Amino acid sequence: DKQIYRLNLIDTPGHVDFSYEVSRSLAACEGALLLVDAAQGIEAQTVANALLAIKQGLEVIPVINKIDLPGADIPSVKQQLEDVLAMPADDAILASAKSGVGIPEIFDAIIGRMPGPRWANHSACRALVFDCVYDAFRGVICYLRVFSGSIKRGDRVLMMSDGATSEVKEVGIFTPGMKPAEVLDAGAVGYLVTTIKEVSEVKIGDTVTLTSDP
């Protein structure tokens, strides 16, 4: 359609022990791709994560992956989608990441069925921390989704949960490796490096905003 789209993909942990991390990742999204193995079918963790996405009101697009495997049973998996998750089997996209089958259809579904960034027109800066890692040289690196406003190097940010403030040393995006950027604006998913040095000072699910306009 001659339009340019920016798509941000957050890969969530599949294991049920990470349900809180998954819920925060889903909170950063407008929709979810529900991947089901064509040979193994719907597993318990698939159901748990699908229900989390549905509970948060996300647009869920089921994808039956690995359809090229010898043990693939597509009719059975489609039946499971209807019986277990109450999702119309006709909505499922058949795909193989290995051979490339169904990939264009997945992109079409993301663009056509998932809504655009919500709350982007709000005046203040608001970003959700959905994960963080520790780097020996740079300290704590927060993974975040910017819902409104923008964050750039030199800004002073405020952690809403405890009122802690720090200076932004770097922002960037994932390509999928870390790539520094000038600014993270509304709708963006990226990373934030501040003067925070201890992981314990960052809470998953926290809201980051600017001290100048909290």
mmCIF file of C-alpha atoms in Angstrom:
data_model
loop_
_atom_site.group_PDB
_atom_site.id
_atom_site.type_symbol
_atom_site.label_atom_id
_atom_site.label_comp_id
_atom_site.label_asym_id
_atom_site.label_seq_id
_atom_site.Cartn_x
_atom_site.Cartn_y
_atom_site.Cartn_z
ATOM 1 C CA ASP A 1 0.000 0.000 0.000
ATOM 2 C CA LYS A 2 3.089 2.267 -0.424
ATOM 3 C CA GLN A 3 3.181 2.951 3.330
ATOM 4 C CA ILE A 4 6.217 2.584 5.588
ATOM 5 C CA TYR A 5 5.609 0.784 8.893
ATOM 6 C CA ARG A 6 7.791 0.361 11.955
ATOM 7 C CA LEU A 7 7.173 -2.953 13.681
ATOM 8 C CA ASN A 8 8.528 -3.718 17.154
ATOM 9 C CA LEU A 9 8.699 -7.384 18.153
ATOM 10 C CA ILE A 10 9.140 -8.494 21.772
ATOM 11 C CA ASP A 11 9.892 -12.200 22.172
ATOM 12 C CA THR A 12 8.397 -13.398 25.461
ATOM 13 C CA PRO A 13 9.702 -16.311 27.561
ATOM 14 C CA GLY A 14 7.640 -19.420 26.912
ATOM 15 C CA HIS A 15 8.112 -21.063 30.304
ATOM 16 C CA VAL A 16 5.293 -20.763 32.840
ATOM 17 C CA ASP A 17 7.768 -19.692 35.564
ATOM 18 C CA PHE A 18 8.093 -16.341 33.784
ATOM 19 C CA SER A 19 4.404 -15.407 33.815
ATOM 20 C CA TYR A 20 5.021 -11.972 35.363
ATOM 21 C CA GLU A 21 7.729 -11.128 32.821
ATOM 22 C CA VAL A 22 5.414 -12.283 30.033
ATOM 23 C CA SER A 23 2.563 -10.140 31.386
ATOM 24 C CA ARG A 24 4.804 -7.027 31.411
ATOM 25 C CA SER A 25 5.995 -7.738 27.872
ATOM 26 C CA LEU A 26 2.390 -8.142 26.731
ATOM 27 C CA ALA A 27 1.479 -4.874 28.470
ATOM 28 C CA ALA A 28 4.010 -3.175 26.183
ATOM 29 C CA CYS A 29 2.243 -4.456 23.051
ATOM 30 C CA GLU A 30 -0.915 -3.869 21.027
ATOM 31 C CA GLY A 31 -1.119 -7.428 19.772
ATOM 32 C CA ALA A 32 0.436 -10.876 19.982
ATOM 33 C CA LEU A 33 1.509 -13.573 17.568
ATOM 34 C CA LEU A 34 0.537 -16.888 19.126
ATOM 35 C CA LEU A 35 2.976 -19.484 17.749
ATOM 36 C CA VAL A 36 1.821 -23.106 17.810
ATOM 37 C CA ASP A 37 4.096 -25.963 16.727
ATOM 38 C CA ALA A 38 2.400 -27.940 13.936
ATOM 39 C CA ALA A 39 3.901 -31.186 15.251
ATOM 40 C CA GLN A 40 3.508 -30.707 19.020
ATOM 41 C CA GLY A 41 0.210 -28.820 19.100
ATOM 42 C CA ILE A 42 -0.975 -26.540 21.887
ATOM 43 C CA GLU A 43 1.005 -26.915 25.113
ATOM 44 C CA ALA A 44 0.100 -25.792 28.639
ATOM 45 C CA GLN A 45 2.397 -22.751 28.492
ATOM 46 C CA THR A 46 0.798 -21.764 25.171
ATOM 47 C CA VAL A 47 -2.618 -21.711 26.828
ATOM 48 C CA ALA A 48 -1.323 -19.718 29.805
ATOM 49 C CA ASN A 49 0.320 -17.058 27.629
ATOM 50 C CA ALA A 50 -2.646 -16.883 25.259
ATOM 51 C CA LEU A 51 -5.020 -16.265 28.169
ATOM 52 C CA LEU A 52 -2.704 -13.519 29.471
ATOM 53 C CA ALA A 53 -2.814 -11.813 26.067
ATOM 54 C CA ILE A 54 -6.592 -12.142 25.792
ATOM 55 C CA LYS A 55 -7.060 -10.835 29.350
ATOM 56 C CA GLN A 56 -5.033 -7.733 28.438
ATOM 57 C CA GLY A 57 -7.259 -7.123 25.435
ATOM 58 C CA LEU A 58 -4.597 -7.705 22.796
ATOM 59 C CA GLU A 59 -5.301 -8.605 19.187
ATOM 60 C CA VAL A 60 -4.133 -12.231 19.018
ATOM 61 C CA ILE A 61 -3.071 -13.710 15.666
ATOM 62 C CA PRO A 62 -2.584 -17.498 15.785
ATOM 63 C CA VAL A 63 0.269 -18.859 13.668
ATOM 64 C CA ILE A 64 0.770 -22.577 13.077
ATOM 65 C CA ASN A 65 4.527 -22.852 12.563
ATOM 66 C CA LYS A 66 6.815 -25.678 11.333
ATOM 67 C CA ILE A 67 4.237 -26.946 8.849
ATOM 68 C CA ASP A 68 7.093 -28.469 6.801
ATOM 69 C CA LEU A 69 7.949 -31.024 9.512
ATOM 70 C CA PRO A 70 7.160 -34.685 8.710
ATOM 71 C CA GLY A 71 5.113 -34.967 11.898
ATOM 72 C CA ALA A 72 3.000 -31.864 11.250
ATOM 73 C CA ASP A 73 -0.731 -32.427 11.851
ATOM 74 C CA ILE A 74 -2.380 -29.195 10.748
ATOM 75 C CA PRO A 75 -6.040 -30.342 10.977
ATOM 76 C CA SER A 76 -5.496 -31.509 14.559
ATOM 77 C CA VAL A 77 -3.811 -28.260 15.605
ATOM 78 C CA LYS A 78 -6.592 -26.218 13.993
ATOM 79 C CA GLN A 79 -9.135 -28.234 15.977
ATOM 80 C CA GLN A 80 -7.163 -27.579 19.172
ATOM 81 C CA LEU A 81 -7.261 -23.838 18.493
ATOM 82 C CA GLU A 82 -11.049 -23.968 18.383
ATOM 83 C CA ASP A 83 -11.553 -26.447 21.237
ATOM 84 C CA VAL A 84 -8.937 -25.166 23.716
ATOM 85 C CA LEU A 85 -8.654 -21.435 22.936
ATOM 86 C CA ALA A 86 -11.973 -20.782 21.180
ATOM 87 C CA MET A 87 -10.147 -19.200 18.231
ATOM 88 C CA PRO A 88 -11.517 -19.647 14.697
ATOM 89 C CA ALA A 89 -9.249 -22.082 12.865
ATOM 90 C CA ASP A 90 -9.648 -20.087 9.659
ATOM 91 C CA ASP A 91 -7.856 -17.148 11.333
ATOM 92 C CA ALA A 92 -4.677 -19.197 11.787
ATOM 93 C CA ILE A 93 -1.777 -18.501 9.427
ATOM 94 C CA LEU A 94 0.166 -21.545 8.217
ATOM 95 C CA ALA A 95 3.885 -20.871 8.266
ATOM 96 C CA SER A 96 7.381 -22.281 8.193
ATOM 97 C CA ALA A 97 10.111 -19.974 9.433
ATOM 98 C CA LYS A 98 12.657 -22.380 7.942
ATOM 99 C CA SER A 99 11.307 -22.303 4.377
ATOM 100 C CA GLY A 100 9.723 -18.824 4.481
ATOM 101 C CA VAL A 101 6.186 -20.045 3.846
ATOM 102 C CA GLY A 102 3.536 -17.753 5.342
ATOM 103 C CA ILE A 103 5.914 -14.959 6.343
ATOM 104 C CA PRO A 104 4.370 -12.308 4.017
ATOM 105 C CA GLU A 105 0.932 -13.291 5.330
ATOM 106 C CA ILE A 106 2.125 -12.762 8.913
ATOM 107 C CA PHE A 107 3.342 -9.240 8.106
ATOM 108 C CA ASP A 108 0.061 -8.484 6.332
ATOM 109 C CA ALA A 109 -1.873 -9.677 9.399
ATOM 110 C CA ILE A 110 0.232 -7.590 11.792
ATOM 111 C CA ILE A 111 -0.317 -4.446 9.726
ATOM 112 C CA GLY A 112 -3.948 -5.116 8.883
ATOM 113 C CA ARG A 113 -5.282 -6.521 12.152
ATOM 114 C CA MET A 114 -3.212 -5.038 14.966
ATOM 115 C CA PRO A 115 -4.030 -1.492 16.137
ATOM 116 C CA GLY A 116 -1.453 1.305 16.052
ATOM 117 C CA PRO A 117 0.322 2.594 19.173
ATOM 118 C CA ARG A 118 -2.152 3.578 21.873
ATOM 119 C CA TRP A 119 -1.878 6.720 24.030
ATOM 120 C CA ALA A 120 0.768 8.165 21.686
ATOM 121 C CA ASN A 121 -0.828 11.631 21.755
ATOM 122 C CA HIS A 122 -0.483 12.093 25.524
ATOM 123 C CA SER A 123 1.655 15.145 26.302
ATOM 124 C CA ALA A 124 3.952 13.723 28.990
ATOM 125 C CA CYS A 125 6.711 11.142 28.590
ATOM 126 C CA ARG A 126 5.608 7.697 29.777
ATOM 127 C CA ALA A 127 7.570 4.486 29.211
ATOM 128 C CA LEU A 128 7.068 0.963 30.556
ATOM 129 C CA VAL A 129 10.069 -1.083 31.741
ATOM 130 C CA PHE A 130 9.441 -4.698 30.702
ATOM 131 C CA ASP A 131 12.931 -6.127 31.306
ATOM 132 C CA CYS A 132 16.445 -5.147 32.324
ATOM 133 C CA VAL A 133 19.962 -6.569 32.152
ATOM 134 C CA TYR A 134 23.272 -5.726 33.828
ATOM 135 C CA ASP A 135 26.340 -4.699 31.848
ATOM 136 C CA ALA A 136 29.704 -4.573 33.638
ATOM 137 C CA PHE A 137 30.724 -1.421 31.768
ATOM 138 C CA ARG A 138 27.437 0.479 31.406
ATOM 139 C CA GLY A 139 25.506 -0.634 34.468
ATOM 140 C CA VAL A 140 21.781 -1.421 34.272
ATOM 141 C CA ILE A 141 20.206 -1.413 30.815
ATOM 142 C CA CYS A 142 16.415 -1.084 30.865
ATOM 143 C CA TYR A 143 14.289 -2.500 28.049
ATOM 144 C CA LEU A 144 11.261 -0.292 27.622
ATOM 145 C CA ARG A 145 8.283 0.663 25.506
ATOM 146 C CA VAL A 146 7.678 4.381 25.098
ATOM 147 C CA PHE A 147 3.940 5.067 25.126
ATOM 148 C CA SER A 148 4.032 8.854 24.874
ATOM 149 C CA GLY A 149 6.523 11.678 24.710
ATOM 150 C CA SER A 150 10.178 10.931 24.058
ATOM 151 C CA ILE A 151 13.472 10.145 25.836
ATOM 152 C CA LYS A 152 16.927 11.163 24.666
ATOM 153 C CA ARG A 153 20.487 11.334 25.933
ATOM 154 C CA GLY A 154 20.978 14.009 28.578
ATOM 155 C CA ASP A 155 17.410 13.856 29.893
ATOM 156 C CA ARG A 156 16.825 13.290 33.582
ATOM 157 C CA VAL A 157 14.328 10.495 34.175
ATOM 158 C CA LEU A 158 12.172 9.564 37.140
ATOM 159 C CA MET A 159 11.186 6.038 38.213
ATOM 160 C CA MET A 160 7.562 6.375 39.298
ATOM 161 C CA SER A 161 7.562 3.484 41.789
ATOM 162 C CA ASP A 162 10.148 4.898 44.186
ATOM 163 C CA GLY A 163 10.908 8.402 42.940
ATOM 164 C CA ALA A 164 14.517 7.595 42.000
ATOM 165 C CA THR A 165 16.054 9.922 39.412
ATOM 166 C CA SER A 166 18.999 9.437 37.059
ATOM 167 C CA GLU A 167 20.577 10.870 33.931
ATOM 168 C CA VAL A 168 20.152 9.214 30.521
ATOM 169 C CA LYS A 169 23.529 8.171 29.099
ATOM 170 C CA GLU A 170 22.249 6.397 25.989
ATOM 171 C CA VAL A 171 19.067 5.299 24.262
ATOM 172 C CA GLY A 172 18.739 2.922 21.348
ATOM 173 C CA ILE A 173 16.773 0.288 19.482
ATOM 174 C CA PHE A 174 17.197 -3.434 18.823
ATOM 175 C CA THR A 175 18.063 -4.524 15.272
ATOM 176 C CA PRO A 176 18.163 -7.156 16.920
ATOM 177 C CA GLY A 177 21.503 -6.122 18.469
ATOM 178 C CA MET A 178 21.649 -2.874 20.411
ATOM 179 C CA LYS A 179 21.920 0.162 18.131
ATOM 180 C CA PRO A 180 22.234 3.666 19.644
ATOM 181 C CA ALA A 181 19.611 6.186 18.519
ATOM 182 C CA GLU A 182 19.132 9.916 18.841
ATOM 183 C CA VAL A 183 15.765 9.578 20.556
ATOM 184 C CA LEU A 184 13.087 7.058 21.540
ATOM 185 C CA ASP A 185 9.686 8.478 20.666
ATOM 186 C CA ALA A 186 6.075 7.401 21.169
ATOM 187 C CA GLY A 187 5.479 3.825 20.031
ATOM 188 C CA ALA A 188 9.151 2.851 20.131
ATOM 189 C CA VAL A 189 10.598 -0.211 21.825
ATOM 190 C CA GLY A 190 14.231 0.128 22.830
ATOM 191 C CA TYR A 191 16.748 0.335 25.627
ATOM 192 C CA LEU A 192 17.766 2.964 28.144
ATOM 193 C CA VAL A 193 21.152 3.357 29.831
ATOM 194 C CA THR A 194 21.225 5.653 32.863
ATOM 195 C CA THR A 195 23.501 6.273 35.839
ATOM 196 C CA ILE A 196 21.790 3.422 37.735
ATOM 197 C CA LYS A 197 24.365 0.754 38.632
ATOM 198 C CA GLU A 198 22.320 -1.801 40.621
ATOM 199 C CA VAL A 199 19.665 -4.081 39.085
ATOM 200 C CA SER A 200 17.795 -4.022 42.413
ATOM 201 C CA GLU A 201 17.042 -0.329 41.813
ATOM 202 C CA VAL A 202 14.966 -1.124 38.699
ATOM 203 C CA LYS A 203 11.535 -2.734 38.983
ATOM 204 C CA ILE A 204 10.017 -4.623 36.072
ATOM 205 C CA GLY A 205 6.678 -3.007 35.258
ATOM 206 C CA ASP A 206 7.797 0.438 36.459
ATOM 207 C CA THR A 207 6.910 3.637 34.595
ATOM 208 C CA VAL A 208 9.740 5.923 33.493
ATOM 209 C CA THR A 209 9.017 9.610 32.913
ATOM 210 C CA LEU A 210 10.966 12.890 32.768
ATOM 211 C CA THR A 211 11.720 14.845 35.922
ATOM 212 C CA SER A 212 10.971 18.074 34.017
ATOM 213 C CA ASP A 213 7.376 17.025 33.242
ATOM 214 C CA PRO A 214 6.469 13.906 35.224
#
